XYZ file of C-alpha atoms in Angstrom:
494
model
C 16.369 -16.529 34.676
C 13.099 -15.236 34.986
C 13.241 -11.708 34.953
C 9.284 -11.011 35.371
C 8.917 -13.364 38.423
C 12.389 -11.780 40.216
C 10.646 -8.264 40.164
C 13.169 -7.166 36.418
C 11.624 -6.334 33.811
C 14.308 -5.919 30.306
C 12.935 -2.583 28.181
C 15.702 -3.196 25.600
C 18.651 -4.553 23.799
C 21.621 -3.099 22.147
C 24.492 -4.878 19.685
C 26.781 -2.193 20.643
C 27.249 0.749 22.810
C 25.807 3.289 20.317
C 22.326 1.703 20.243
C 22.462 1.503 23.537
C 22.801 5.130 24.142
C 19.776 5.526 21.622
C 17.755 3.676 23.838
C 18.882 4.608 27.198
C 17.482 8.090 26.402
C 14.351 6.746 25.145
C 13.775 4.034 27.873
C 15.700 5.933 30.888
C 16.681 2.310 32.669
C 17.874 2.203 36.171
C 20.180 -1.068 35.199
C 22.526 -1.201 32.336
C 24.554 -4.764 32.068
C 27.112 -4.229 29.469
C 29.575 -6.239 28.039
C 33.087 -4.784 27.656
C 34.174 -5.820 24.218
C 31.756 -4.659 21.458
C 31.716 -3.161 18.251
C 31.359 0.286 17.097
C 31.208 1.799 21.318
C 32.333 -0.470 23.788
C 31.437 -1.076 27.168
C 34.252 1.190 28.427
C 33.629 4.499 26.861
C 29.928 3.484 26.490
C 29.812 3.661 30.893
C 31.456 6.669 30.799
C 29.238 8.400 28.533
C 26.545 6.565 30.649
C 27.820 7.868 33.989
C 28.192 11.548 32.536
C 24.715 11.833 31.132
C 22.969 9.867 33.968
C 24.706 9.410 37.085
C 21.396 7.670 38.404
C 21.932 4.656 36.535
C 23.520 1.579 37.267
C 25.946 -0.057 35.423
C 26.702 -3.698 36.006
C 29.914 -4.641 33.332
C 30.580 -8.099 32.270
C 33.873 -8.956 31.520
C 36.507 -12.121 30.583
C 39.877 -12.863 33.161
C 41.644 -10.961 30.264
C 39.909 -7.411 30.380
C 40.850 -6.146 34.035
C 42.515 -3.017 33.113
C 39.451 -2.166 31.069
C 37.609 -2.909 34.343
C 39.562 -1.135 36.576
C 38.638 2.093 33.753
C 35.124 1.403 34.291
C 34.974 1.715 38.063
C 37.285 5.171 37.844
C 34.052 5.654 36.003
C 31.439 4.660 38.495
C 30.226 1.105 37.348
C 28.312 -0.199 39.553
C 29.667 -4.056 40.315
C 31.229 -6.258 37.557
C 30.790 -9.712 36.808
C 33.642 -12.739 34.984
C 31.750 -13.926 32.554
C 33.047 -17.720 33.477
C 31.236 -17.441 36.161
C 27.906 -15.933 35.058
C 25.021 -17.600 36.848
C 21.967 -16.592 37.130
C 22.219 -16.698 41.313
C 25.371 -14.412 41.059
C 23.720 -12.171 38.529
C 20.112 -11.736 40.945
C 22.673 -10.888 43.732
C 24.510 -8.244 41.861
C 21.209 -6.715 40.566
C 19.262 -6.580 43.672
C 22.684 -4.685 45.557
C 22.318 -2.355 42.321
C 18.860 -1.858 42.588
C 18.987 -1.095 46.442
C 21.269 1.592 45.558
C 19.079 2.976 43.097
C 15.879 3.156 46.012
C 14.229 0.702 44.026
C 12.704 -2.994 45.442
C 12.356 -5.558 43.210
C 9.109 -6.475 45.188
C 7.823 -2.931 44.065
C 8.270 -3.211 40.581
C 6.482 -6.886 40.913
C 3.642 -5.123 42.584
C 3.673 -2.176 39.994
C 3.335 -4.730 37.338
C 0.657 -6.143 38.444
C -1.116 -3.287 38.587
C -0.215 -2.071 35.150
C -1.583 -5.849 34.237
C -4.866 -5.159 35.799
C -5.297 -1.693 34.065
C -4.611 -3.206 30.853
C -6.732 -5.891 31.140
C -9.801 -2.705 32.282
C -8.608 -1.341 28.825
C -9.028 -4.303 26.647
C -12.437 -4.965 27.727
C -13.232 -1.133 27.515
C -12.135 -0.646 24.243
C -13.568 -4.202 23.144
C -17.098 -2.941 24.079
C -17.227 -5.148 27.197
C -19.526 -3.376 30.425
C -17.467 -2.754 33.672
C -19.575 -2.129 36.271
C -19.077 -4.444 38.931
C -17.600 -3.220 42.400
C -14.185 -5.232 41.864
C -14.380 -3.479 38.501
C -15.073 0.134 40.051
C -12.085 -0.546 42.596
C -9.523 -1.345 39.683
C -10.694 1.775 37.839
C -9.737 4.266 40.818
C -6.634 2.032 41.781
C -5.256 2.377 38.157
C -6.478 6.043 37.072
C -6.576 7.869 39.931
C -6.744 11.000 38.485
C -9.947 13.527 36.751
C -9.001 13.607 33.198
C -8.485 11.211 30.231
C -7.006 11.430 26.910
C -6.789 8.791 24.261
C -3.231 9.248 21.828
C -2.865 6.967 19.040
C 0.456 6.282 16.485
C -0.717 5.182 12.866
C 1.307 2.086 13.123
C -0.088 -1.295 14.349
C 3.014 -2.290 16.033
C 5.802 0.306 16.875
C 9.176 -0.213 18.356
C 9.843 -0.669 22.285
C 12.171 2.197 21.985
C 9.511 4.393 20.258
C 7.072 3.590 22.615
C 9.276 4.029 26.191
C 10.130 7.400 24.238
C 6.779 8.571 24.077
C 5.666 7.012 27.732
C 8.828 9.089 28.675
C 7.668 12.638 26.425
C 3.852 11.920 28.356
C 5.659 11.941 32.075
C 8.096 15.219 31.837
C 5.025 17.404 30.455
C 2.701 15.519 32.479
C 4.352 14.731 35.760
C 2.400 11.677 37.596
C -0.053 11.019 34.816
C -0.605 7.390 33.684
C 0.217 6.786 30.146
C -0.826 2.848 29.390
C -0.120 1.238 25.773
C -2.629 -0.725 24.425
C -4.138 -2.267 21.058
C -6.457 0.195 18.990
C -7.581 -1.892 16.078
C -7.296 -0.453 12.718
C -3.460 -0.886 12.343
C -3.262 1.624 15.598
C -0.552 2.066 18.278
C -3.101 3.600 21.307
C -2.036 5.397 24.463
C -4.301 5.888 27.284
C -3.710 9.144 29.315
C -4.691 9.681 32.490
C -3.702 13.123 34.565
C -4.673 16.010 36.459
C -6.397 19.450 35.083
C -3.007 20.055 32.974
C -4.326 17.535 30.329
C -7.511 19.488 29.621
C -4.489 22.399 27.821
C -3.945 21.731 24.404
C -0.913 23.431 23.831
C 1.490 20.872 26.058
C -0.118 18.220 23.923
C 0.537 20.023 20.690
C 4.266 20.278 21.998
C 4.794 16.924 23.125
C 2.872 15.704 19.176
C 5.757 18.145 17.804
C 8.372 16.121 19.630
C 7.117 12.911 18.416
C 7.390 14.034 15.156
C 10.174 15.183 15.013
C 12.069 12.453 16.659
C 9.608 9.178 15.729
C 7.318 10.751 12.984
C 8.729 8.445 10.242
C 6.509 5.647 12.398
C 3.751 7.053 12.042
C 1.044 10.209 12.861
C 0.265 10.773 16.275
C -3.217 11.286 17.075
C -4.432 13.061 19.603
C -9.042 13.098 21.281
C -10.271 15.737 23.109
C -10.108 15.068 27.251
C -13.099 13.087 28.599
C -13.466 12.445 32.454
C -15.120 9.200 32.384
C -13.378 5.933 31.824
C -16.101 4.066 30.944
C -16.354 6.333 27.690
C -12.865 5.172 26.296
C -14.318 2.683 23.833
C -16.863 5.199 22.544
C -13.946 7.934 22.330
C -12.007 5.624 20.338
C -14.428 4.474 17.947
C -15.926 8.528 17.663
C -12.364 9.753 17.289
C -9.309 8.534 17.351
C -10.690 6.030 14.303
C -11.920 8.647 11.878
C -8.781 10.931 12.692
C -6.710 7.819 11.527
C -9.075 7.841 8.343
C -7.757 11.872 7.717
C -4.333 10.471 8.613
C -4.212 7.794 5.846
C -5.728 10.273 3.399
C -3.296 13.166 4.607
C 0.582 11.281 4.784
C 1.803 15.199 5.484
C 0.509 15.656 8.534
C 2.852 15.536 11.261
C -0.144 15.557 13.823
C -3.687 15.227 14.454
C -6.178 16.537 16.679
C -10.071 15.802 16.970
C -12.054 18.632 16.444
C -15.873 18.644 16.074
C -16.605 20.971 13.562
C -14.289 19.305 11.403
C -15.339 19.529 7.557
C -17.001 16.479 6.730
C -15.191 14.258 3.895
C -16.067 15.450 0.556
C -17.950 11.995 -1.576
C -17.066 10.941 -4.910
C -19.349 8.746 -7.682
C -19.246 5.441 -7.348
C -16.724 4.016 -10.072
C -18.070 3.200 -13.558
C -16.951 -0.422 -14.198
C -19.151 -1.008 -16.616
C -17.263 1.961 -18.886
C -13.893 0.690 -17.666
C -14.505 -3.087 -18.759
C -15.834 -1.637 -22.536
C -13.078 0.283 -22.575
C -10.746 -2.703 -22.012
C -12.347 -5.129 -24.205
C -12.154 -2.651 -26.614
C -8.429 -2.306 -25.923
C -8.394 1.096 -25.348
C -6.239 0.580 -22.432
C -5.243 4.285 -22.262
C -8.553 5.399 -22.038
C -9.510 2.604 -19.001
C -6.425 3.307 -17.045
C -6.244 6.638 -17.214
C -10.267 6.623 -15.830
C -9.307 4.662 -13.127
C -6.016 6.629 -12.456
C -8.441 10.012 -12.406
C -11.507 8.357 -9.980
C -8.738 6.914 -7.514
C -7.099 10.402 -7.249
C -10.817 11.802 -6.548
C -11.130 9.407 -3.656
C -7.747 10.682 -2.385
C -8.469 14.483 -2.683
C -11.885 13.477 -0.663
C -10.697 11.500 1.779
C -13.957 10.277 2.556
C -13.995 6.319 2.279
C -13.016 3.855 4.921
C -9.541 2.827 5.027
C -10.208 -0.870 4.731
C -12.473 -0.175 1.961
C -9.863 2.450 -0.140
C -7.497 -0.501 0.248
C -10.332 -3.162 -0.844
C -11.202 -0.643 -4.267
C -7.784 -0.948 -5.255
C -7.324 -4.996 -5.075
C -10.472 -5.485 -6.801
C -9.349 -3.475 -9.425
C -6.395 -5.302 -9.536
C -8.256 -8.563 -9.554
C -10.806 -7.305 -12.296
C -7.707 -6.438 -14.361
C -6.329 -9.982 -14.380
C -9.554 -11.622 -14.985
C -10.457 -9.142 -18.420
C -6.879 -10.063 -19.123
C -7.429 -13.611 -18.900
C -10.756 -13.200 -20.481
C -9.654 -11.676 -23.657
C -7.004 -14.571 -24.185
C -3.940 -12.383 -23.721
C -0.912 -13.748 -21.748
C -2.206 -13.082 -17.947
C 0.309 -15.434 -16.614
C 2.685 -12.949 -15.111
C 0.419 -10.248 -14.383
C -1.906 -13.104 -12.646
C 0.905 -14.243 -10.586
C 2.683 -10.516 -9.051
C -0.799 -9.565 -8.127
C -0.892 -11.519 -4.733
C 2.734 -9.363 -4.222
C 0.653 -6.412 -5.192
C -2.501 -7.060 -2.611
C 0.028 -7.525 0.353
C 1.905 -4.291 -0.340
C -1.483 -2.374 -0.527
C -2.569 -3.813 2.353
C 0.845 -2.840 4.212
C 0.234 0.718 2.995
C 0.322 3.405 5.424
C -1.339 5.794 3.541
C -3.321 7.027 0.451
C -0.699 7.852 -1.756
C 1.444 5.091 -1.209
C -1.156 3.085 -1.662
C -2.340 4.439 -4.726
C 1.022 4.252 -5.984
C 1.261 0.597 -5.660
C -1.894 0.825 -7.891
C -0.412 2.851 -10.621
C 2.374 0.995 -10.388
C 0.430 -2.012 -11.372
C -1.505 -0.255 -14.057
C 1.389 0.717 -15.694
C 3.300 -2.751 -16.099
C -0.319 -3.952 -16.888
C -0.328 -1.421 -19.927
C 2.798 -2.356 -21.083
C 2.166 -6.220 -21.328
C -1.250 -5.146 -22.530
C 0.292 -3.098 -25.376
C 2.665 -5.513 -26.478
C -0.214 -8.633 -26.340
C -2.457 -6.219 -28.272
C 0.093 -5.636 -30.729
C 0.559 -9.238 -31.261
C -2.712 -9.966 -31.030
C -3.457 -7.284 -33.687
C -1.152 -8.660 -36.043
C -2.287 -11.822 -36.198
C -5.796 -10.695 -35.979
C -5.088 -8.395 -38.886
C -4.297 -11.252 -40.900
C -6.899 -13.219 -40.199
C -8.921 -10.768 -41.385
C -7.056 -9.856 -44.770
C -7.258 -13.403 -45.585
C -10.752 -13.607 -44.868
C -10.918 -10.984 -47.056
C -8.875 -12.529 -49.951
C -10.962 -15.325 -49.675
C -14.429 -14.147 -49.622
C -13.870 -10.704 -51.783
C -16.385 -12.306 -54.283
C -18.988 -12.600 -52.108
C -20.695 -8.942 -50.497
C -18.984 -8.328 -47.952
C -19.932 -5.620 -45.586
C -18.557 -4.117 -42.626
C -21.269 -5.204 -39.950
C -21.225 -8.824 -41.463
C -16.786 -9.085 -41.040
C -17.353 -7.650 -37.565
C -19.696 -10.248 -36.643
C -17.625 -12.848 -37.949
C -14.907 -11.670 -36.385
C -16.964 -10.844 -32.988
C -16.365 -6.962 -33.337
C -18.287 -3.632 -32.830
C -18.765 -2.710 -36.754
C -17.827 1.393 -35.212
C -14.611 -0.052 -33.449
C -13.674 -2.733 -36.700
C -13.826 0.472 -38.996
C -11.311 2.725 -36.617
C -9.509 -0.253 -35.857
C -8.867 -1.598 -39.570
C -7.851 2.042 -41.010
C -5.682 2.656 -38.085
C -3.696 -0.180 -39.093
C -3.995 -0.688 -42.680
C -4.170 2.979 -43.668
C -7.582 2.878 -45.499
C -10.917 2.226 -45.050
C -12.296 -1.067 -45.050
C -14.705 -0.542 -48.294
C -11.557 0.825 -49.820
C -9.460 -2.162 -48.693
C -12.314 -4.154 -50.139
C -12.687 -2.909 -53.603
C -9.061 -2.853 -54.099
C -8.888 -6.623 -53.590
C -11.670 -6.601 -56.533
C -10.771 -4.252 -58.792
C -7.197 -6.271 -58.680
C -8.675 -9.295 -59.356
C -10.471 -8.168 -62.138
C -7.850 -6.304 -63.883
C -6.075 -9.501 -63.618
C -8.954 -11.342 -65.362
C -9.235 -8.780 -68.083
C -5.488 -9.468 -68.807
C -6.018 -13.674 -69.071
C -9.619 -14.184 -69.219
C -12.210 -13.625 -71.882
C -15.352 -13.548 -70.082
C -17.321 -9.813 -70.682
C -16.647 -7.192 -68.495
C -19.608 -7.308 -66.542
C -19.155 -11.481 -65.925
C -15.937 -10.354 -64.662
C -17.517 -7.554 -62.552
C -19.848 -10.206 -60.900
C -17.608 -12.476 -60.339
C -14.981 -10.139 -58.092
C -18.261 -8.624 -56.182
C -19.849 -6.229 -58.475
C -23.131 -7.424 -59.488
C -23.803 -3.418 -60.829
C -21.921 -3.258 -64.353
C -21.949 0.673 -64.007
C -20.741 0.613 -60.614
C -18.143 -1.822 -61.191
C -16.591 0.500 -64.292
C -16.936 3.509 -61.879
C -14.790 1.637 -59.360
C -12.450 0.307 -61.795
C -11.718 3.769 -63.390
C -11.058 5.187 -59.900
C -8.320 3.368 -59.134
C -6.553 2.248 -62.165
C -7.855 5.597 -64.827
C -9.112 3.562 -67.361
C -12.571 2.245 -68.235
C -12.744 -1.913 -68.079
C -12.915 -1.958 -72.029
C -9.370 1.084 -71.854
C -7.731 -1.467 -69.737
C -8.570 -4.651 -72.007
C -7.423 -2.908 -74.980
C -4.827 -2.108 -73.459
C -3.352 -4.900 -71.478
C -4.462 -7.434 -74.175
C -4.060 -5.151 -77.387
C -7.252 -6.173 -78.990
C -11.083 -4.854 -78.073
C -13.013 -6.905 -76.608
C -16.849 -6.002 -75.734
């Protein structure tokens, strides 16, 4: 059946006859079709607690040959009409509805007609809020016809898309401190929910507003902040009211996820502003593997934009997926195993963008960070072993020759600084230390075998200085060259 065209319009479905006491208080129907057998509530006790709480509805009960007694309970109750399922048509359904709606004052006609004139303000709304002109006579006529009364307000839910129930509850909160004002849903852009709200004088006080926001939160807050512009009295300013303030109030939301409501005030403080992030500082930092060091930076300036509150929401969100992007890349870049951090980023860029605010955003970040730091660590620790050998043997290979710090570390594509910290943090010593071991080991060895003189020997293991070469020798074994001959061999040999 076609509900729309038969003057019915459905504001919401229940599995059983507990949901559907949730949202018959936040939708307030004047038809309820129920069936009789459900789970949890059925239809039986379900119209009695109906009937009790609002006598004003009507309740149409569907039931099987098998379920009369049940019935019969349900009219004792005041159901309205019932209908065998077997026989469930839609002709026999529009007849029962339109008797239940003529009890309830209502014409279907009306509600067609009352449609169509919620249609037509909608439609104003969309081009209002789009930035289309209205100005035409037909467009001056729908204006009055749909907001016939002095003042305007705009209300906004930080949630793109909110739940029929939520919304009907909040239409509903608008009417009993508002009686007779027009409260119209529409799309506000920027992942809003946005409320137009049209009334008499009694919308220019704050405090019923403040009330009904209280209300919302309490009851709906977990979807989302309510937001709340100061009155205006023209519609034709709605699109520049929501661009001037419902938008940057749902900036202060995103940046302030404890705030059970918002109102626009001019003299609000103006967003603090924070240095642009240092890549540059953060990528040396990386390729240097001090991963600590570039996480914990970015950790620190993406806290700073949070405490401000200052940058676009859009471009908060945009900060953190480039980061995340740049992080895979330098990964890549630096040949360690990117693979899965390259893959669960596209999981990471959807939940950022599905952040509602700040911190959860920035949590998804860290979040990232952190399993990036501990693939990181365990590459790097990999990657430092094997570069470590590659280095010692380099080292056992070319000891001969003179081998200095800043020539290994461009060999090996290093800062000479970061090749010194780096080598003694893992091999204990110092890398001219390291160096002369390797020598003075080799020579001792040739002292032992060979019988070249003691400053052939020197030259050939990297001392070309015959007094240096017996300084370093002494050092680390406590003998002259000539002590250690004599020794080793047990003969003198000069």
């Amino acid at each position: 059946m076609n509900w729309e065209q038969e003057g019915f319009s459905i504001v919401g479905e229940a599995a059983n006859g507990r949901e559907a006491l949730e949202m018959i208080e936040a939708c307030r129907p004047d038809i309820v079709i129920t069936d009789i057998v459900m789970p949890v509530m059925d239809g039986e006790e379900l119209t009695k607690v109906v009937k009790t709480r609002y006598p004003d509805i009507e309740v149409v009960v569907l039931s099987s040959f098998g379920e009369f007694e049940y019935v019969r309970s349900t009219f004792q109750s005041g159901v309205a009409d019932y209908m065998l399922k077997p026989k469930l048509e839609p002709r026999e359904l529009l007849q029962v509805l339109n008797k239940a709606a003529g009890r309830t004052g209502l014409r279907p006609n009306a509600a067609r007609e009352a449609k169509a004139s919620a249609a037509a303000a909608e439609r104003l709304l969309e081009k209002i809020t789009a930035g289309f002109e209205l100005g035409g006579e037909a467009d001056r006529a729908d204006i009055r016809a749909s907001f016939p009364h002095p003042v305007f307000r705009l209300l906004a839910v930080t949630a793109k898309d909110i739940s029929e129930a939520a919304a009907a509850a909040l239409q509903s909160m608008v009417g009993k401190r508002f009686p007779g004002a027009v409260c119209l849903p529409f799309p506000a852009g920027r992942g809003l929910t946005g409320f137009l709200l049209n009334g008499n004088a009694d919308l220019q006080t704050q405090a019923p507003l403040d009330g009904l926001a209280a209300q919302w939160a309490d009851a709906f807050g977990q979807a989302g902040t309510l937001l709340i512009s100061r009155p205006y009295e023209d519609f034709m300013r709605t699109g520049d009211v929501l661009r001037e303030q419902i938008h940057p109030l749902a900036r202060r939301a995103f940046y302030r996820p404890d705030a059970r409501w918002l109102t626009f005030a001019e003299d609000a403080a103006p967003p603090l502003t924070v240095e642009a992030f240092n890549l540059n500082q953060f990528t040396e930092a990386f390729k240097l593997m001090q991963f600590g060091e570039a996480f914990g930076g970015l950790r620190r300036h993406v806290e700073k934009l949070r405490a401000a509150g200052g940058m676009d929401v859009e471009e908060f969100k945009s900060f953190l997926n480039n980061m995340i992007f740049t992080i895979t890349v330098l990964t890549e870049n630096m040949g360690f195993d990117a693979q899965g951090l390259d893959k669960e980023k596209f999981r990471y860029f959807d939940a950022i963008q599905q952040a509602r605010n700040a911190e959860e955003a920035a949590g998804i970040l860290h979040a990232f960070t952190a399993e990036a730091e501990r693939r990181l660590a365990d590459s790097a620790r990999n990657a430092a072993r094997d570069n470590m050998k590659k280095l010692l043997d380099y080292i056992e290979q070319n000891y001969a020759e003179p081998l200095s710090l800043k020539e290994v570390a461009k060999h090996f594509h290093f800062n000479p600084s970061y090749l010194s910290s780096w080598f003694s943090a893992r091999s204990g010593e110092g890398f001219v230390e390291y160096v002369n071991k390797i020598r003075i080991h080799k020579a001792a060895e040739m002292l032992r075998t060979g019988s070249g003189s003691i400053a052939e020997i020197g030259a050939k293991v990297g001392f070309p200085d015959h007094s240096y070469f017996c300084k370093v020798f002494k050092k680390f074994t406590g003998r002259s060259p000539s002590e250690y001959r004599r020794m080793t061999a047990g003969t003198a040999r000069e």
